[in-house]
Coordinates of C-alpha atoms and ligand atoms in Angstrom, one line a residue:
P1 CA 32.4 -105.2 -16.0
S2 CA 33.7 -107.8 -13.7
Q3 CA 30.7 -109.7 -12.0
E4 CA 31.8 -107.8 -8.9
Y5 CA 31.6 -104.5 -10.5
E6 CA 28.3 -105.2 -11.5
L7 CA 26.9 -106.6 -8.3
T8 CA 28.6 -103.7 -6.2
R9 CA 27.1 -100.9 -8.6
R10 CA 23.6 -102.3 -8.2
R11 CA 24.1 -102.5 -4.5
I12 CA 24.8 -99.0 -4.3
E13 CA 21.7 -98.3 -6.1
S14 CA 19.3 -100.3 -4.0
N15 CA 20.9 -99.4 -0.6
V16 CA 20.5 -95.5 -1.7
N17 CA 17.0 -96.6 -1.5
E18 CA 16.9 -98.2 1.4
L19 CA 18.6 -95.3 3.3
W20 CA 16.0 -93.2 1.4
H21 CA 13.1 -95.3 3.2
Y22 CA 14.8 -95.5 6.6
L23 CA 15.2 -91.6 6.7
R24 CA 11.8 -90.8 5.3
A25 CA 10.1 -93.2 8.1
K26 CA 12.2 -90.7 10.7
T27 CA 12.4 -87.5 9.3
N28 CA 10.4 -84.4 9.0
S29 CA 9.3 -83.7 5.5
S30 CA 11.1 -80.6 5.3
T31 CA 14.4 -82.5 5.7
M32 CA 13.2 -85.2 3.4
Q33 CA 12.8 -82.9 0.4
F34 CA 16.4 -82.4 0.8
V35 CA 17.2 -85.9 1.3
N36 CA 15.3 -86.7 -1.5
E37 CA 16.9 -83.9 -3.7
M38 CA 20.4 -85.7 -2.4
R39 CA 19.1 -89.2 -3.5
H40 CA 18.1 -88.5 -7.2
H41 CA 21.3 -87.0 -7.6
L42 CA 23.2 -89.7 -6.6
L43 CA 21.1 -91.9 -8.4
Y44 CA 21.6 -89.7 -11.4
D45 CA 25.5 -90.0 -11.0
L46 CA 25.1 -94.0 -10.5
E47 CA 23.1 -94.0 -13.9
T48 CA 25.8 -92.4 -15.4
I49 CA 28.3 -94.8 -14.6
E50 CA 25.8 -97.7 -15.5
K51 CA 25.9 -96.4 -19.1
R52 CA 29.5 -96.7 -19.7
D53 CA 28.9 -100.5 -20.3
N54 CA 25.1 -99.9 -21.6
R55 CA 26.3 -101.4 -24.9
W56 CA 27.7 -104.6 -23.6
R57 CA 24.8 -104.9 -21.5
K58 CA 22.3 -104.5 -24.1
A59 CA 24.2 -107.0 -26.3
E60 CA 24.2 -109.4 -23.5
L61 CA 20.9 -109.2 -22.6
K62 CA 19.6 -109.5 -26.2
S63 CA 21.7 -112.4 -26.7
L64 CA 20.5 -114.2 -23.2
S65 CA 17.0 -113.1 -24.7
D66 CA 17.5 -114.7 -27.9
L67 CA 18.7 -117.9 -26.2
V68 CA 16.0 -118.2 -24.1
Q69 CA 13.1 -117.3 -26.7
N70 CA 14.9 -119.6 -29.4
K71 CA 15.0 -122.6 -26.8
M72 CA 11.3 -122.2 -26.0
K73 CA 10.4 -121.9 -29.5
E74 CA 12.3 -125.1 -30.2
L75 CA 10.7 -127.1 -27.4
Q76 CA 7.5 -125.8 -28.6
N77 CA 7.6 -126.7 -32.2
P78 CA 8.6 -130.1 -32.8
A79 CA 8.4 -131.3 -36.6
K80 CA 4.9 -132.1 -37.5
E81 CA 5.4 -135.7 -37.8
S82 CA 6.6 -136.2 -34.6
C83 CA 3.9 -134.4 -32.5
G84 CA 2.3 -137.8 -32.4
S85 CA 5.2 -139.2 -30.5
A86 CA 6.6 -135.9 -28.5
K87 CA 6.8 -136.0 -25.0
K88 CA 4.2 -133.5 -23.3
L89 CA 3.2 -131.6 -20.6
I90 CA -0.9 -130.6 -20.3
C91 CA -1.8 -127.6 -18.5
Q92 CA -5.3 -126.1 -18.1
L93 CA -5.7 -122.5 -18.5
N94 CA -9.0 -122.4 -16.9
K95 CA -7.7 -122.1 -13.4
G96 CA -10.4 -120.5 -11.0
C97 CA -8.8 -117.0 -10.8
G98 CA -8.4 -113.8 -12.7
F99 CA -6.5 -113.2 -15.9
G100 CA -3.0 -112.4 -14.2
C101 CA -3.4 -115.6 -12.1
Q102 CA -4.0 -117.8 -15.1
I103 CA -1.3 -116.3 -16.7
H104 CA 1.0 -117.2 -14.2
H105 CA -0.4 -120.8 -13.8
L106 CA 0.7 -121.4 -17.3
V107 CA 4.4 -119.6 -16.5
Y108 CA 4.6 -122.6 -13.9
C109 CA 3.4 -125.2 -16.6
M110 CA 6.3 -123.6 -18.8
I111 CA 9.2 -123.7 -16.3
V112 CA 8.1 -127.6 -15.5
A113 CA 8.2 -128.2 -19.6
M114 CA 11.4 -126.4 -19.8
A115 CA 12.9 -128.3 -16.9
T116 CA 11.7 -131.7 -17.9
K117 CA 12.2 -130.8 -21.7
R118 CA 8.5 -131.6 -22.8
T119 CA 6.3 -129.8 -25.2
L120 CA 3.8 -127.6 -23.4
I121 CA 0.3 -128.5 -24.5
M122 CA -2.4 -125.6 -23.3
N123 CA -6.2 -126.7 -22.8
A124 CA -7.9 -123.8 -23.1
H125 CA -11.3 -125.2 -23.4
N126 CA -14.0 -122.9 -22.2
W127 CA -11.6 -120.2 -21.5
R128 CA -13.5 -117.9 -19.0
Y129 CA -12.3 -114.5 -20.7
A130 CA -12.8 -115.9 -24.2
H131 CA -15.1 -118.8 -25.1
S132 CA -13.6 -120.7 -28.3
K133 CA -17.3 -122.0 -28.6
G134 CA -20.3 -120.0 -30.0
K135 CA -20.8 -117.3 -32.5
S136 CA -19.5 -114.2 -30.9
S137 CA -16.3 -112.4 -31.8
D138 CA -14.4 -114.1 -28.9
A139 CA -15.3 -117.5 -30.9
K140 CA -11.4 -117.9 -31.4
G141 CA -10.7 -118.1 -27.5
W142 CA -6.9 -117.7 -26.9
D143 CA -6.2 -117.2 -30.4
S144 CA -8.3 -114.1 -30.5
V145 CA -5.7 -112.3 -28.6
F146 CA -2.3 -114.3 -28.5
L147 CA -0.5 -116.4 -30.9
P148 CA -1.2 -120.3 -30.2
L149 CA 1.6 -121.7 -28.3
S150 CA 2.6 -123.9 -31.1
E151 CA 2.8 -124.3 -34.7
T152 CA 3.4 -127.9 -35.2
C153 CA 1.9 -129.2 -31.9
L154 CA -1.4 -128.6 -30.3
D155 CA -2.8 -132.1 -29.7
E156 CA -2.8 -133.6 -26.5
S157 CA -2.8 -136.9 -27.4
G158 CA -0.4 -139.7 -26.8
S159 CA 0.3 -143.5 -26.4
S160 CA 0.7 -143.2 -22.7
R161 CA -1.1 -140.8 -20.2
V162 CA -0.6 -140.3 -16.6
S163 CA -1.1 -137.4 -13.7
W164 CA 2.0 -136.0 -12.2
S165 CA 3.6 -137.6 -9.1
S166 CA 6.8 -138.2 -7.7
S167 CA 7.1 -141.3 -9.1
P168 CA 10.5 -142.4 -10.6
D169 CA 9.0 -143.9 -13.8
L170 CA 7.0 -140.8 -14.5
D171 CA 9.3 -139.8 -17.3
S172 CA 8.5 -143.1 -19.2
Y173 CA 4.9 -141.8 -19.9
Q174 CA 4.4 -139.6 -23.1
V175 CA 1.8 -137.3 -21.5
I176 CA 1.8 -136.1 -18.5
D177 CA -1.2 -133.9 -16.5
L178 CA 0.0 -130.8 -14.2
P179 CA -1.7 -130.0 -11.1
I180 CA -1.7 -126.4 -9.9
I181 CA 1.5 -125.2 -8.5
D182 CA -0.2 -125.4 -4.8
S183 CA -0.9 -129.2 -5.2
M184 CA 2.9 -130.2 -6.3
R185 CA 4.0 -132.8 -3.9
K186 CA 7.8 -133.2 -3.4
R187 CA 8.2 -130.1 -5.0
P188 CA 11.1 -130.2 -7.6
N189 CA 14.0 -127.8 -7.1
Y190 CA 13.4 -125.9 -10.6
L191 CA 10.2 -124.2 -9.4
P192 CA 10.5 -120.7 -8.7
L193 CA 12.4 -118.7 -7.5
S194 CA 15.0 -120.8 -9.1
I195 CA 17.0 -119.8 -12.0
P196 CA 18.2 -122.6 -14.8
Q197 CA 22.0 -123.0 -13.7
E198 CA 22.9 -123.2 -17.2
L199 CA 22.4 -118.7 -17.4
S200 CA 22.9 -118.3 -13.9
S201 CA 26.5 -116.5 -14.0
R202 CA 25.3 -114.7 -17.0
L203 CA 22.2 -113.5 -15.6
I204 CA 23.5 -112.8 -12.0
Q205 CA 26.1 -110.6 -13.7
L206 CA 23.7 -108.5 -15.8
H207 CA 20.1 -108.1 -13.6
G208 CA 19.4 -107.1 -10.6
S209 CA 16.7 -109.9 -10.1
P210 CA 17.2 -112.6 -12.4
I211 CA 14.0 -114.7 -11.5
V212 CA 11.9 -111.9 -12.7
W213 CA 13.8 -111.4 -16.0
F214 CA 13.6 -115.2 -16.7
I215 CA 9.9 -115.2 -15.7
G216 CA 9.5 -111.7 -17.9
Q217 CA 10.8 -113.9 -20.9
I218 CA 8.4 -116.6 -20.4
V219 CA 5.4 -114.4 -20.1
S220 CA 6.7 -112.6 -23.3
Y221 CA 6.7 -116.0 -25.1
L222 CA 3.1 -117.2 -23.8
M223 CA 1.7 -113.4 -24.4
R224 CA 2.9 -113.2 -27.7
P225 CA -0.1 -110.8 -29.0
S226 CA -2.1 -111.9 -32.0
P227 CA -1.9 -109.7 -35.0
E228 CA -5.5 -108.2 -34.5
M229 CA -4.1 -107.6 -30.6
I230 CA -0.8 -105.7 -31.8
D231 CA -3.5 -103.6 -34.2
Y232 CA -5.6 -102.8 -31.2
I233 CA -2.7 -102.0 -28.8
N234 CA -1.3 -99.6 -31.2
Q235 CA -4.9 -98.1 -32.0
Q236 CA -5.2 -97.6 -28.4
K237 CA -1.5 -96.1 -28.2
D238 CA -2.7 -93.5 -30.5
R239 CA -5.8 -92.6 -28.8
F240 CA -4.1 -92.0 -25.6
K241 CA -0.9 -90.1 -27.4
F242 CA 0.9 -92.7 -25.1
R243 CA 4.4 -91.5 -24.9
T244 CA 7.9 -91.4 -22.9
P245 CA 9.0 -90.7 -20.1
I246 CA 5.9 -92.2 -18.2
V247 CA 5.1 -93.6 -14.7
G248 CA 2.5 -96.4 -15.1
V249 CA 0.4 -96.3 -12.0
H250 CA -1.8 -99.8 -11.4
V251 CA -4.6 -99.1 -8.7
R252 CA -6.0 -102.4 -7.8
R253 CA -9.0 -100.3 -5.9
T254 CA -7.7 -98.6 -2.7
D255 CA -4.4 -96.8 -3.2
K256 CA -3.2 -93.9 -4.8
I257 CA 0.0 -91.9 -5.9
A258 CA 1.5 -90.2 -9.0
E259 CA 3.9 -88.4 -10.7
R260 CA 4.0 -85.8 -14.2
L261 CA 2.7 -88.2 -16.9
V262 CA 1.0 -91.1 -16.0
Y263 CA -0.5 -94.0 -17.6
L264 CA -3.4 -95.2 -15.2
A265 CA -4.7 -98.9 -15.1
T266 CA -7.4 -99.8 -12.5
D267 CA -10.7 -102.0 -12.1
D268 CA -12.2 -99.2 -10.6
S269 CA -13.4 -96.4 -13.0
S270 CA -14.7 -94.3 -10.0
L271 CA -11.0 -93.2 -9.7
W272 CA -11.3 -91.1 -13.0
T273 CA -13.8 -88.8 -11.5
K274 CA -12.2 -88.4 -7.9
E275 CA -8.5 -88.8 -7.2
V276 CA -7.7 -88.1 -10.8
K277 CA -9.1 -84.8 -10.9
E278 CA -7.3 -84.0 -7.6
F279 CA -3.9 -85.0 -9.4
E280 CA -4.8 -83.0 -12.4
D281 CA -5.4 -79.8 -10.5
K282 CA -1.5 -80.2 -9.2
G283 CA 0.0 -80.7 -12.7
Y284 CA -0.2 -84.1 -13.6
V285 CA -1.2 -85.5 -16.6
F286 CA -3.3 -88.9 -17.1
I287 CA -3.8 -91.1 -19.8
G288 CA -5.6 -94.4 -19.9
D289 CA -9.3 -95.7 -20.6
S290 CA -11.7 -93.9 -18.2
Q291 CA -14.6 -96.0 -19.1
I292 CA -13.8 -99.5 -20.0
S293 CA -15.9 -102.3 -19.4
Q294 CA -12.8 -103.9 -17.2
T295 CA -14.5 -105.7 -15.0
A296 CA -17.7 -106.2 -17.3
S297 CA -18.4 -109.8 -16.6
I298 CA -20.9 -111.5 -18.2
G299 CA -21.8 -114.0 -15.4
R300 CA -18.6 -115.5 -14.5
R301 CA -17.5 -115.0 -18.5
Y302 CA -15.9 -112.1 -19.4
S303 CA -16.5 -109.9 -22.5
I304 CA -13.8 -109.9 -25.2
D305 CA -13.5 -106.0 -24.9
S306 CA -12.8 -106.8 -21.1
L307 CA -10.0 -109.1 -22.1
R308 CA -8.5 -106.8 -24.5
N309 CA -8.7 -104.1 -22.1
I310 CA -6.9 -105.9 -19.2
I311 CA -4.1 -107.3 -21.8
L312 CA -3.9 -103.7 -23.0
D313 CA -3.2 -102.1 -19.4
I314 CA -0.6 -104.8 -18.6
W315 CA 1.1 -103.9 -21.9
L316 CA 1.2 -100.5 -21.5
L317 CA 2.1 -100.7 -17.9
S318 CA 5.2 -102.8 -18.8
E319 CA 6.2 -100.2 -21.3
S320 CA 6.3 -97.4 -18.8
D321 CA 9.6 -96.2 -17.4
F322 CA 8.6 -96.6 -13.8
L323 CA 5.8 -98.9 -12.0
V324 CA 3.6 -97.7 -9.5
C325 CA 1.6 -100.5 -8.0
T326 CA 1.0 -103.1 -5.3
F327 CA 2.9 -106.2 -5.8
S328 CA 0.2 -108.1 -4.2
S329 CA -1.6 -107.8 -7.4
Q330 CA -0.7 -110.4 -10.3
V331 CA -1.4 -107.8 -12.9
C332 CA 1.0 -105.5 -11.2
R333 CA 3.9 -108.3 -11.1
L334 CA 2.8 -109.5 -14.5
A335 CA 3.7 -105.6 -15.9
Y336 CA 6.8 -105.9 -13.8
E337 CA 7.9 -109.3 -15.3
L338 CA 7.2 -108.2 -19.0
M339 CA 8.8 -104.6 -18.5
Q340 CA 12.4 -106.4 -18.1
N341 CA 12.2 -107.2 -21.6
R342 CA 11.4 -103.9 -22.5
T343 CA 15.2 -102.4 -22.5
D344 CA 15.2 -99.7 -24.8
L345 CA 16.1 -96.8 -22.2
K346 CA 17.5 -98.6 -19.2
T347 CA 18.9 -102.4 -19.7
D348 CA 18.0 -103.4 -15.8
K349 CA 14.7 -102.4 -14.6
S350 CA 14.5 -104.5 -11.6
N351 CA 14.6 -101.5 -9.8
A352 CA 12.0 -99.2 -11.9
F353 CA 9.5 -100.1 -9.2
Y354 CA 7.5 -98.8 -6.3
S355 CA 5.3 -101.4 -4.6
L356 CA 3.0 -99.9 -1.9
D357 CA 2.9 -103.3 -0.2
D358 CA 4.7 -106.9 -1.1
I359 CA 7.9 -107.6 -2.5
Y360 CA 8.1 -109.2 -5.6
Y361 CA 6.8 -112.9 -5.2
F362 CA 5.7 -116.0 -7.4
G363 CA 2.7 -117.5 -6.2
G364 CA 3.2 -120.8 -5.0
Q365 CA 7.1 -120.3 -4.9
S366 CA 9.8 -121.8 -3.0
D367 CA 11.3 -120.2 0.5
H368 CA 12.8 -116.7 -0.4
N369 CA 16.1 -116.7 1.0
Q370 CA 18.6 -114.0 1.3
I371 CA 22.2 -114.1 3.2
A372 CA 23.5 -111.7 5.9
V373 CA 26.9 -109.7 4.6
L374 CA 26.8 -107.7 7.6
S375 CA 26.3 -108.7 11.5
H376 CA 23.4 -106.8 13.3
K377 CA 23.2 -106.2 17.3
P378 CA 19.4 -105.6 17.7
N379 CA 18.3 -102.2 19.0
N380 CA 15.0 -103.3 20.3
K381 CA 12.9 -106.3 20.8
Q382 CA 11.5 -106.4 17.4
E383 CA 14.9 -106.7 15.9
I384 CA 16.9 -110.2 15.1
D385 CA 20.6 -110.7 15.2
L386 CA 22.4 -111.1 12.0
R387 CA 25.8 -112.9 11.7
I388 CA 27.7 -112.8 8.5
G389 CA 26.6 -115.9 6.2
D390 CA 23.4 -116.4 8.1
I391 CA 20.4 -117.6 5.8
I392 CA 17.2 -115.5 6.4
G393 CA 13.9 -116.4 5.0
T394 CA 12.5 -113.1 3.7
A395 CA 8.8 -112.4 4.3
G396 CA 8.5 -108.8 3.1
N397 CA 10.2 -105.4 3.2
H398 CA 8.6 -102.8 5.5
W399 CA 10.0 -100.0 3.2
N400 CA 11.6 -97.9 6.3
G401 CA 14.9 -99.7 6.1
F402 CA 13.7 -102.6 7.7
S403 CA 12.8 -106.1 6.4
K404 CA 11.1 -109.0 8.3
G405 CA 12.2 -112.4 8.3
L406 CA 13.6 -115.8 10.0
N407 CA 16.9 -116.1 10.8
R408 CA 17.0 -119.6 9.8
D409 CA 20.1 -120.2 11.6
T410 CA 19.3 -118.8 15.3
K411 CA 15.6 -119.6 14.3
Q412 CA 15.0 -115.8 15.4
S413 CA 12.4 -114.1 13.5
G414 CA 11.7 -110.4 13.5
L415 CA 12.9 -107.4 11.6
Y416 CA 16.4 -106.5 10.3
P417 CA 18.3 -103.7 7.9
G418 CA 17.9 -104.7 4.4
F419 CA 21.0 -103.3 3.6
K420 CA 23.0 -106.3 5.7
T421 CA 21.5 -108.7 3.4
I422 CA 21.7 -110.1 -0.4
E423 CA 19.7 -112.1 -2.3
K424 CA 20.8 -115.8 -2.3
I425 CA 19.9 -117.0 -5.8
E426 CA 18.8 -120.4 -6.3
T427 CA 19.7 -122.5 -9.2
A428 CA 18.6 -125.7 -11.0
N429 CA 19.3 -127.6 -13.8
F430 CA 16.7 -127.4 -16.8
K431 CA 16.8 -130.1 -19.4
L432 CA 16.2 -127.3 -22.2
F433 CA 19.3 -125.7 -21.7
E434 CA 21.7 -128.7 -21.4
P435 CA 24.0 -128.7 -24.4
N436 CA 22.7 -131.3 -27.0
Ligands
GDP501 P1 -5.0 -109.7 -9.0 O1 -6.2 -110.5 -8.2 O2 -4.9 -108.1 -8.9 O3 -4.0 -110.5 -8.2 O4 -5.1 -110.1 -10.3 P2 -5.8 -111.2 -11.6 O5 -5.7 -111.2 -12.6 O6 -5.7 -112.7 -10.7 O7 -7.4 -110.7 -11.0 C1 -7.7 -109.5 -10.9 C2 -8.6 -109.4 -12.3 O8 -9.3 -107.9 -12.0 C3 -7.7 -109.0 -13.7 O9 -7.5 -110.5 -14.2 C4 -8.7 -108.0 -14.5 O10 -9.8 -108.7 -14.9 C5 -9.2 -107.3 -13.2 N1 -8.3 -105.8 -13.2 C6 -7.6 -105.9 -12.1 N2 -6.8 -104.5 -12.4 C7 -7.0 -104.2 -13.6 C8 -6.8 -103.2 -14.6 O11 -5.8 -102.1 -14.3 N3 -7.5 -102.8 -15.8 C9 -8.1 -104.2 -15.9 N4 -8.7 -103.6 -17.3 N5 -8.7 -104.8 -15.5 C10 -8.2 -104.9 -14.3

């Protein structure tokens, strides 16, 4: 299929949903039942059209995924004898935030490593989720749950070392210490939401959300489970009788929604005794752990069980066919990113989510822009003008047919119909993908 065919097909799919959001916000519930049935029928037919090229799509996705995974592996595994002289980038795992936030911090470090072609060295010392010192079962730290980032090069030493800056001679140093993304001055153009230019045309053709796919590839590499962790995940899957089709629901404290078979992940176990009962009475089946010590932290440290459980939750959410959650949560976004690498049933899972709040974002990202493809005249004071070609900095989707943003060309800020814009995909040069 041509790129235009793929883009058009996906635009129909997302605009069917935009139309549904719009009507749902305007219409009474009996009409909506009818509309919803119609929507499902439309989406079902679209899926049949999509299936025609699934073989090609699967092969192409696998080929892209292999390419990115192999490149990361190559970058992370210089020959043992050259580790002493390899160019390195140092990343501190222990950012003062939750698990999802720390993994996303590592993702950002890996992006810089890939763009500058430097081996990423993670400093996981004193990790709050698993201390590498002490006698307990978490004594292995990062390695108790994940594979090390390298098999040949974990040593951060080098002949010259400097903190990240925009200085032109930066690249002449062997070792560079990275700050957190928010303190990066003179932000390089390869930070999210940019995708590697070298992959862009294939990715844009293949996937509804290239950046999410790309981040998902990095998360998949970073979070390669250790053999013990794989055993644990499989054990728990057996215990829950985890099976598909299933909807993954992540509840970060205050929201709720459900469909038939549901994997429930939450940091609030009281949900199992209250909300879940209510939905079970309506015929929904919930699986998941109702008494895990998710938030059982000892002081500011976490037990190994709580670390395993948060990883398990993210893992099984990512194996769901559809994800319901709040994109404001890093846990939910991690699951959504990983989900893009699980292409068993549907090759493109960029639409397999329902976020109760934000649209997808990467913490510390550069501007998220869209391009107007249809013009729009405001119907009230809250709406803004669109002219074809205008660049819109988008701030969010109100999930009622309208998004909110700033028209960078007219400087107007307000609401506009989402279906009148498309994503403006930014690309940047990544040294790792340059032909040798
Ligand atoms: P965010 O605060 O939701 O954006 O995500 P973070 O990962 O940065 O911090 C939330 C922390 O709460 C996680 O790291 C977990 O320790 C805990 N948590 C949140 N949701 C869940 C969940 O569904 N299951 C488990 N086991 N823990 C959770």
